[in-house]
Amino acid sequence: MNSIKKKLIDKTATLGVVGLGYVGLPLAVEKAKAGFKTIGFDVQESKVEMVNAGKNYIGDVVNEDLEEIVKSGLLSATTDFAQVASAECVCIAVPTPLDTYQQPDISYVKASAESIVPYMHKDMLIVLESTTYPGTTEELLKPILEKSGLKCGVDFHLAFSPERVDPGNLIYKTKNTPKVVGGITPECTDVAAAMYEAILEAPIHRVSSPAVAEMEKILENTYRNVNIGLVNELAILSNKMGINFWEVVDAAKSKPYGFQAFYPGPGLGGHCIPLDPYYLSWKAREYGFHTSMIESSMMVNDRMPEYCAERSSKILNRFKKAMNGARILILGVAYKQDIDDYRESPALRVIEELEKEGAEVVYYDPFVSEYREHGVVKKGESELTAELIESADLVIVTTAHTNVDYNFVQKYAKAIFDTKNAMKQIELRENIELL
Ligand SMILES: NC(=O)c1ccc[n+]([C@@H]2O[C@H](COP(=O)([O-])OP(=O)(O)OC[C@H]3O[C@@H](n4cnc5c(N)ncnc54)[C@H](O)[C@@H]3O)[C@@H](O)[C@H]2O)c1
């Protein structure tokens, strides 16, 4: 048996994770919890220090788990890539954002690979987990790693395995979410699958190449993006037609097959759904191909914050109040419920639109006490009091956090624009308007 597979089975392999963020830290924790000596690598000294002190900073990681594995010596973190030399397997989970021209910014993947190169050794396994366009592992990562003098598929193993973590999901976590794995060679796939089999309690789905695995991940996220675009467009139309679109989706959901419910909202948020499809659109251009479905759903989704500001203006108008000078309370700036991540959050775009029109905007979010945008820090209200709600001409629900007392909000608000149907259980609805 190949030596690395043997070390994975008897748990003597050392496993590395590059990038200790929303994806990387839970992954490193699972590796250590499975009994492997695990090293986390990051360029941010502060994260490395926190991990080494056993202090958690990611919602999906259990504080006590992190504390225990650090104390027992199974998990450590470092900014020193020389420690790659002692790892048999390294997973890369660094950011893959877009640049200002909405094109893939692959610089983090390149930089992390270049940091690994000097310390690569024979037989090691490297897996890219960052979401990216089809072709990245083979066309971009492999040549960088081969600068080590080692040959991919002969001297070392390389694979792509998309990360599917859904922050805040109470059922599916890193440990029990099925994993897709595609290696450069069948043996690369095999070794990568063996690593995940050793740490996860989920089926491993093998595919024939990294490109299939890369495309598969983009399909998942594009599927969500396009369907959200569809419901957002139909929600705008339904509002014009005087139809409650939320009721429409609930009715469609009664069909036991052939329909999956998606809901409208103030726009797309997070590090994945709004960004990943653009990775594919960009790559498609190399083939003279236009990803028209992606483009049209983006056109609808990207306009939602502005649409929400326009609807807010109409609501204020009914109270003979102009947007200019109105005081607006935003409920929720995180991009989705019950998490603290506000990256690409549509709530921030809504705030921007409202402020552009002269509104005075305050926000309350039980998960995000302050946020930084364009170098400016905006602090949230520390408590959701009756006075705070009463002081607003309009309350806009932009994130459906479940620990907000919506009965209390309904009782004291003059007017509410609920863009998430977060107040669906509330019977008294005369001051509530739905997206
Ligand atoms: N967050 C999610 O819900 C999610 C879900 C599925 C897939 N993904 C994908 O996973 C990847 C990582 O996303 P994330 O949300 O964990 O990002 P993140 O920003 O939370 O974490 C990335 C970490 O990588 C570190 N880093 C950056 N450059 C580095 C380098 N050269 N060497 C070492 N560390 C470096 C950063 O300091 C940061 O701690 C992205 O491609 C993303 O699209 C994210």
Short mmCIF file of C-alpha atoms in Angstrom, two decimals, residues 62-392:
data_model
loop_
_atom_site.label_atom_id
_atom_site.label_comp_id
_atom_site.label_asym_id
_atom_site.label_seq_id
_atom_site.Cartn_x
_atom_site.Cartn_y
_atom_site.Cartn_z
CA VAL A 62 -17.34 24.58 19.32
CA ASN A 63 -15.20 26.55 21.82
CA GLU A 64 -14.53 23.52 24.03
CA ASP A 65 -13.46 21.38 21.03
CA LEU A 66 -10.86 23.94 20.01
CA GLU A 67 -9.62 24.37 23.56
CA GLU A 68 -9.27 20.62 24.04
CA ILE A 69 -7.39 19.82 20.83
CA VAL A 70 -5.00 22.73 21.33
CA LYS A 71 -4.36 21.68 24.93
CA SER A 72 -3.75 18.08 23.90
CA GLY A 73 -1.21 19.25 21.32
CA LEU A 74 -3.17 17.90 18.34
CA LEU A 75 -3.75 21.34 16.80
CA SER A 76 -1.30 24.19 16.50
CA ALA A 77 -1.13 27.19 14.18
CA THR A 78 1.73 29.09 12.61
CA THR A 79 2.66 31.74 10.07
CA ASP A 80 5.85 29.79 9.31
CA PHE A 81 5.43 27.73 6.16
CA ALA A 82 8.63 25.80 6.90
CA GLN A 83 6.36 23.55 8.98
CA VAL A 84 4.83 22.30 5.70
CA ALA A 85 7.91 20.08 5.59
CA SER A 86 6.48 17.98 8.44
CA ALA A 87 2.98 17.59 6.90
CA GLU A 88 1.95 14.70 4.67
CA CYS A 89 -1.26 16.40 3.47
CA VAL A 90 -2.04 20.08 3.03
CA CYS A 91 -5.47 21.53 2.21
CA ILE A 92 -5.64 25.09 0.88
CA ALA A 93 -8.68 27.14 1.95
CA VAL A 94 -7.74 30.75 1.16
CA PRO A 95 -10.07 33.46 -0.19
CA THR A 96 -11.05 33.61 -3.87
CA PRO A 97 -12.70 37.04 -4.20
CA LEU A 98 -13.36 39.19 -7.27
CA ASP A 99 -11.28 42.21 -8.20
CA THR A 100 -12.76 45.65 -8.87
CA TYR A 101 -13.60 44.57 -12.44
CA GLN A 102 -15.58 41.54 -11.15
CA GLN A 103 -12.84 39.19 -12.37
CA PRO A 104 -11.37 36.29 -10.35
CA ASP A 105 -8.70 37.38 -7.90
CA ILE A 106 -6.66 34.22 -7.67
CA SER A 107 -3.70 35.93 -5.96
CA TYR A 108 -4.34 34.26 -2.56
CA VAL A 109 -4.27 30.78 -4.11
CA LYS A 110 -1.05 31.63 -5.96
CA ALA A 111 0.61 33.17 -2.88
CA SER A 112 -0.27 30.24 -0.63
CA ALA A 113 0.98 27.71 -3.21
CA GLU A 114 4.23 29.62 -3.59
CA SER A 115 4.70 29.57 0.19
CA ILE A 116 4.29 25.77 0.17
CA VAL A 117 6.70 25.06 -2.74
CA PRO A 118 10.04 25.35 -0.88
CA TYR A 119 8.89 22.80 1.72
CA MET A 120 7.27 20.20 -0.52
CA HIS A 121 8.45 16.64 -0.24
CA LYS A 122 7.95 13.34 -1.99
CA ASP A 123 4.58 11.54 -1.66
CA MET A 124 2.76 14.48 -0.11
CA LEU A 125 -0.86 15.31 -0.93
CA ILE A 126 -2.07 18.84 -1.70
CA VAL A 127 -5.79 19.59 -2.02
CA LEU A 128 -7.27 22.88 -3.10
CA GLU A 129 -10.61 23.59 -1.37
CA SER A 130 -11.11 27.24 -2.36
CA THR A 131 -13.98 27.77 -4.80
CA THR A 132 -12.61 28.64 -8.22
CA TYR A 133 -13.09 28.36 -12.00
CA PRO A 134 -12.69 24.96 -13.72
CA GLY A 135 -9.07 24.48 -14.66
CA THR A 136 -7.42 26.22 -11.69
CA THR A 137 -5.92 23.09 -10.11
CA GLU A 138 -4.46 21.70 -13.31
CA GLU A 139 -3.56 24.90 -15.19
CA LEU A 140 -2.53 27.21 -12.36
CA LEU A 141 -1.74 25.26 -9.21
CA LYS A 142 0.07 22.27 -10.70
CA PRO A 143 2.76 24.31 -12.55
CA ILE A 144 3.42 26.39 -9.41
CA LEU A 145 3.81 23.27 -7.25
CA GLU A 146 6.03 21.58 -9.84
CA LYS A 147 8.53 24.43 -9.40
CA SER A 148 9.56 22.33 -6.38
CA GLY A 149 11.20 19.95 -8.84
CA LEU A 150 8.69 17.23 -7.95
CA LYS A 151 6.37 15.84 -10.61
CA CYS A 152 2.63 15.88 -10.01
CA GLY A 153 1.05 12.42 -10.08
CA VAL A 154 4.47 10.82 -9.74
CA ASP A 155 6.22 12.49 -6.79
CA PHE A 156 3.24 14.18 -5.15
CA HIS A 157 -0.57 14.00 -5.26
CA LEU A 158 -2.81 16.90 -6.19
CA ALA A 159 -6.60 17.15 -6.08
CA PHE A 160 -9.47 19.59 -5.88
CA SER A 161 -12.23 19.10 -3.33
CA PRO A 162 -14.78 21.89 -3.04
CA GLU A 163 -15.74 23.14 0.37
CA ARG A 164 -19.50 23.09 0.90
CA VAL A 165 -19.75 24.38 4.47
CA ASP A 166 -22.92 26.35 5.11
CA PRO A 167 -22.16 28.63 8.09
CA GLY A 168 -24.89 28.53 10.69
CA ASN A 169 -26.41 25.29 9.37
CA LEU A 170 -27.43 23.31 12.44
CA ILE A 171 -27.58 19.91 10.70
CA TYR A 172 -24.84 19.87 8.09
CA LYS A 173 -21.36 20.78 9.30
CA THR A 174 -17.89 20.10 7.91
CA LYS A 175 -17.92 16.63 9.47
CA ASN A 176 -21.14 15.27 7.92
CA THR A 177 -21.37 17.07 4.57
CA PRO A 178 -20.62 14.76 1.62
CA LYS A 179 -17.35 15.60 -0.12
CA VAL A 180 -16.57 15.60 -3.84
CA VAL A 181 -12.97 14.77 -4.78
CA GLY A 182 -11.22 14.96 -8.16
CA GLY A 183 -7.48 14.29 -8.50
CA ILE A 184 -5.05 14.87 -11.34
CA THR A 185 -4.57 11.09 -11.58
CA PRO A 186 -6.79 8.26 -10.26
CA GLU A 187 -4.21 7.70 -7.52
CA CYS A 188 -4.35 11.38 -6.52
CA THR A 189 -8.15 11.01 -6.20
CA ASP A 190 -7.68 7.88 -4.15
CA VAL A 191 -5.23 9.42 -1.69
CA ALA A 192 -7.35 12.58 -1.27
CA ALA A 193 -10.47 10.45 -0.73
CA ALA A 194 -8.56 8.38 1.85
CA MET A 195 -7.73 11.57 3.77
CA TYR A 196 -11.35 12.73 3.91
CA GLU A 197 -12.54 9.21 4.76
CA ALA A 198 -10.17 9.29 7.74
CA ILE A 199 -11.61 12.54 9.12
CA LEU A 200 -15.23 12.88 8.02
CA GLU A 201 -18.44 10.98 8.68
CA ALA A 202 -19.82 11.58 5.19
CA PRO A 203 -19.77 9.85 1.82
CA ILE A 204 -16.90 10.78 -0.50
CA HIS A 205 -17.96 11.20 -4.12
CA ARG A 206 -15.07 10.65 -6.54
CA VAL A 207 -14.98 12.37 -9.94
CA SER A 208 -12.63 11.91 -12.85
CA SER A 209 -10.72 15.20 -12.71
CA PRO A 210 -10.21 18.38 -10.66
CA ALA A 211 -12.06 20.32 -13.38
CA VAL A 212 -15.22 18.25 -12.82
CA ALA A 213 -15.03 18.96 -9.09
CA GLU A 214 -14.38 22.67 -9.72
CA MET A 215 -17.32 22.91 -12.15
CA GLU A 216 -19.55 20.93 -9.79
CA LYS A 217 -19.05 23.51 -7.02
CA ILE A 218 -19.84 26.39 -9.38
CA LEU A 219 -22.95 24.54 -10.56
CA GLU A 220 -24.17 24.30 -6.93
CA ASN A 221 -23.73 28.01 -6.34
CA THR A 222 -24.97 29.11 -9.76
CA TYR A 223 -28.08 26.99 -9.21
CA ARG A 224 -28.80 29.00 -6.07
CA ASN A 225 -27.91 32.30 -7.69
CA VAL A 226 -30.17 31.75 -10.72
CA ASN A 227 -33.11 30.50 -8.67
CA ILE A 228 -32.83 33.42 -6.27
CA GLY A 229 -32.75 35.74 -9.31
CA LEU A 230 -35.94 34.10 -10.54
CA VAL A 231 -37.85 34.52 -7.27
CA ASN A 232 -36.60 38.10 -6.84
CA GLU A 233 -37.88 38.99 -10.30
CA LEU A 234 -41.22 37.31 -9.65
CA ALA A 235 -41.48 39.03 -6.24
CA ILE A 236 -41.16 42.43 -7.94
CA LEU A 237 -43.83 41.47 -10.46
CA SER A 238 -46.12 40.01 -7.78
CA ASN A 239 -45.92 43.22 -5.79
CA LYS A 240 -47.07 45.17 -8.86
CA MET A 241 -49.92 42.68 -9.27
CA GLY A 242 -50.94 42.84 -5.62
CA ILE A 243 -50.01 39.19 -5.02
CA ASN A 244 -48.24 37.99 -1.86
CA PHE A 245 -45.28 36.17 -3.40
CA TRP A 246 -44.34 34.41 -0.15
CA GLU A 247 -47.73 32.75 -0.18
CA VAL A 248 -47.07 31.74 -3.79
CA VAL A 249 -43.79 30.01 -2.87
CA ASP A 250 -45.41 28.26 0.08
CA ALA A 251 -48.17 26.99 -2.21
CA ALA A 252 -45.65 25.79 -4.83
CA LYS A 253 -43.77 24.01 -2.06
CA SER A 254 -46.76 21.75 -1.48
CA LYS A 255 -45.76 19.89 -4.65
CA PRO A 256 -43.82 16.88 -3.39
CA TYR A 257 -41.48 16.67 -6.41
CA GLY A 258 -39.95 18.88 -9.08
CA PHE A 259 -39.90 22.10 -7.05
CA GLN A 260 -37.41 23.45 -4.54
CA ALA A 261 -38.35 26.57 -2.63
CA PHE A 262 -36.20 29.69 -2.93
CA TYR A 263 -37.18 32.98 -1.33
CA PRO A 264 -36.72 36.59 -2.39
CA GLY A 265 -34.67 39.04 -0.35
CA PRO A 266 -32.78 42.34 -0.45
CA GLY A 267 -30.03 40.83 -2.62
CA LEU A 268 -27.27 38.26 -2.50
CA GLY A 269 -24.64 38.10 0.20
CA GLY A 270 -21.68 36.18 1.49
CA HIS A 271 -18.42 35.06 0.05
CA CYS A 272 -19.91 32.48 -2.35
CA ILE A 273 -23.28 32.86 -4.11
CA PRO A 274 -22.76 36.42 -5.43
CA LEU A 275 -19.15 35.79 -6.48
CA ASP A 276 -18.61 32.24 -7.67
CA PRO A 277 -20.74 32.36 -10.84
CA TYR A 278 -18.54 35.24 -12.06
CA TYR A 279 -15.57 32.87 -11.89
CA LEU A 280 -17.32 30.74 -14.49
CA SER A 281 -18.47 33.70 -16.62
CA TRP A 282 -14.87 34.87 -16.75
CA LYS A 283 -13.52 31.47 -17.75
CA ALA A 284 -16.32 31.01 -20.31
CA ARG A 285 -15.04 34.03 -22.25
CA GLU A 286 -11.86 32.10 -23.04
CA TYR A 287 -14.16 29.82 -25.07
CA GLY A 288 -16.12 32.70 -26.65
CA PHE A 289 -19.12 31.66 -24.58
CA HIS A 290 -21.61 33.89 -22.75
CA THR A 291 -23.16 32.57 -19.54
CA SER A 292 -26.45 34.37 -20.16
CA MET A 293 -28.39 32.76 -17.29
CA ILE A 294 -25.77 33.97 -14.82
CA GLU A 295 -25.76 37.47 -16.30
CA SER A 296 -29.53 37.89 -16.17
CA SER A 297 -29.90 36.60 -12.62
CA MET A 298 -27.05 38.89 -11.51
CA MET A 299 -28.84 41.83 -13.13
CA VAL A 300 -31.94 41.13 -11.03
CA ASN A 301 -30.09 40.26 -7.81
CA ASP A 302 -27.68 43.20 -7.98
CA ARG A 303 -30.60 45.63 -8.31
CA MET A 304 -32.48 44.33 -5.25
CA PRO A 305 -30.90 46.71 -2.68
CA GLU A 306 -31.90 49.69 -4.84
CA TYR A 307 -35.37 48.22 -5.29
CA CYS A 308 -35.70 47.83 -1.50
CA ALA A 309 -34.72 51.50 -1.05
CA GLU A 310 -37.36 52.51 -3.63
CA ARG A 311 -40.03 50.46 -1.86
CA SER A 312 -38.96 52.02 1.47
CA SER A 313 -39.42 55.44 -0.06
CA LYS A 314 -42.97 54.53 -1.13
CA ILE A 315 -43.81 53.28 2.37
CA LEU A 316 -42.55 56.53 3.93
CA ASN A 317 -44.52 58.47 1.34
CA ARG A 318 -47.73 56.87 2.59
CA PHE A 319 -46.92 58.39 6.00
CA LYS A 320 -46.33 61.76 4.29
CA LYS A 321 -42.66 61.42 5.09
CA ALA A 322 -39.77 62.05 2.69
CA MET A 323 -36.81 59.68 2.57
CA ASN A 324 -34.58 62.74 2.88
CA GLY A 325 -34.33 63.27 6.65
CA ALA A 326 -36.22 60.09 7.60
CA ARG A 327 -34.81 57.98 10.44
CA ILE A 328 -34.55 54.33 9.45
CA LEU A 329 -33.72 51.36 11.65
CA ILE A 330 -32.17 48.41 9.83
CA LEU A 331 -32.62 45.04 11.52
CA GLY A 332 -29.70 42.79 10.55
CA VAL A 333 -26.53 43.48 8.58
CA ALA A 334 -25.20 39.88 8.46
CA TYR A 335 -25.68 38.36 5.01
CA LYS A 336 -27.84 35.61 6.44
CA GLN A 337 -29.60 34.66 9.61
CA ASP A 338 -27.87 33.74 12.85
CA ILE A 339 -24.30 34.32 11.72
CA ASP A 340 -21.85 37.22 12.17
CA ASP A 341 -20.50 37.36 8.59
CA TYR A 342 -21.40 40.56 6.72
CA ARG A 343 -19.19 40.07 3.65
CA GLU A 344 -21.04 41.23 0.52
CA SER A 345 -24.15 41.65 2.68
CA PRO A 346 -27.03 43.21 0.73
CA ALA A 347 -28.07 45.05 3.92
CA LEU A 348 -24.98 47.24 3.54
CA ARG A 349 -26.01 48.10 -0.03
CA VAL A 350 -29.53 48.93 1.20
CA ILE A 351 -28.04 51.24 3.86
CA GLU A 352 -25.88 52.90 1.21
CA GLU A 353 -28.91 53.52 -1.03
CA LEU A 354 -30.95 54.96 1.85
CA GLU A 355 -28.11 57.23 2.97
CA LYS A 356 -27.62 58.43 -0.62
CA GLU A 357 -31.22 59.66 -0.49
CA GLY A 358 -30.58 61.55 2.75
CA ALA A 359 -31.97 59.09 5.31
CA GLU A 360 -30.44 58.84 8.76
CA VAL A 361 -29.78 55.10 9.15
CA VAL A 362 -29.11 53.21 12.38
CA TYR A 363 -28.87 49.45 12.69
CA TYR A 364 -29.27 46.67 15.19
CA ASP A 365 -27.79 43.20 14.70
CA PRO A 366 -27.40 40.80 17.63
CA PHE A 367 -24.46 39.14 15.81
CA VAL A 368 -22.63 42.16 14.34
CA SER A 369 -21.90 44.94 16.82
CA GLU A 370 -19.97 46.97 14.22
CA TYR A 371 -18.89 46.64 10.63
CA ARG A 372 -16.17 48.12 8.47
CA GLU A 373 -16.88 49.30 4.94
CA HIS A 374 -14.65 51.39 2.66
CA GLY A 375 -12.33 51.88 5.66
CA VAL A 376 -15.11 53.35 7.82
CA VAL A 377 -16.43 51.63 10.95
CA LYS A 378 -20.16 51.80 11.59
CA LYS A 379 -21.32 50.86 15.07
CA GLY A 380 -24.65 49.18 15.65
CA GLU A 381 -27.14 49.88 18.44
CA SER A 382 -26.30 47.73 21.45
CA GLU A 383 -29.91 46.99 22.43
CA LEU A 384 -33.25 46.76 20.66
CA THR A 385 -35.32 49.00 22.93
CA ALA A 386 -38.87 50.31 22.55
CA GLU A 387 -37.42 53.85 22.31
CA LEU A 388 -35.09 52.84 19.48
CA ILE A 389 -37.94 51.26 17.51
CA GLU A 390 -40.32 54.15 18.20
CA SER A 391 -37.71 56.70 17.14
CA ALA A 392 -37.60 55.25 13.60
#
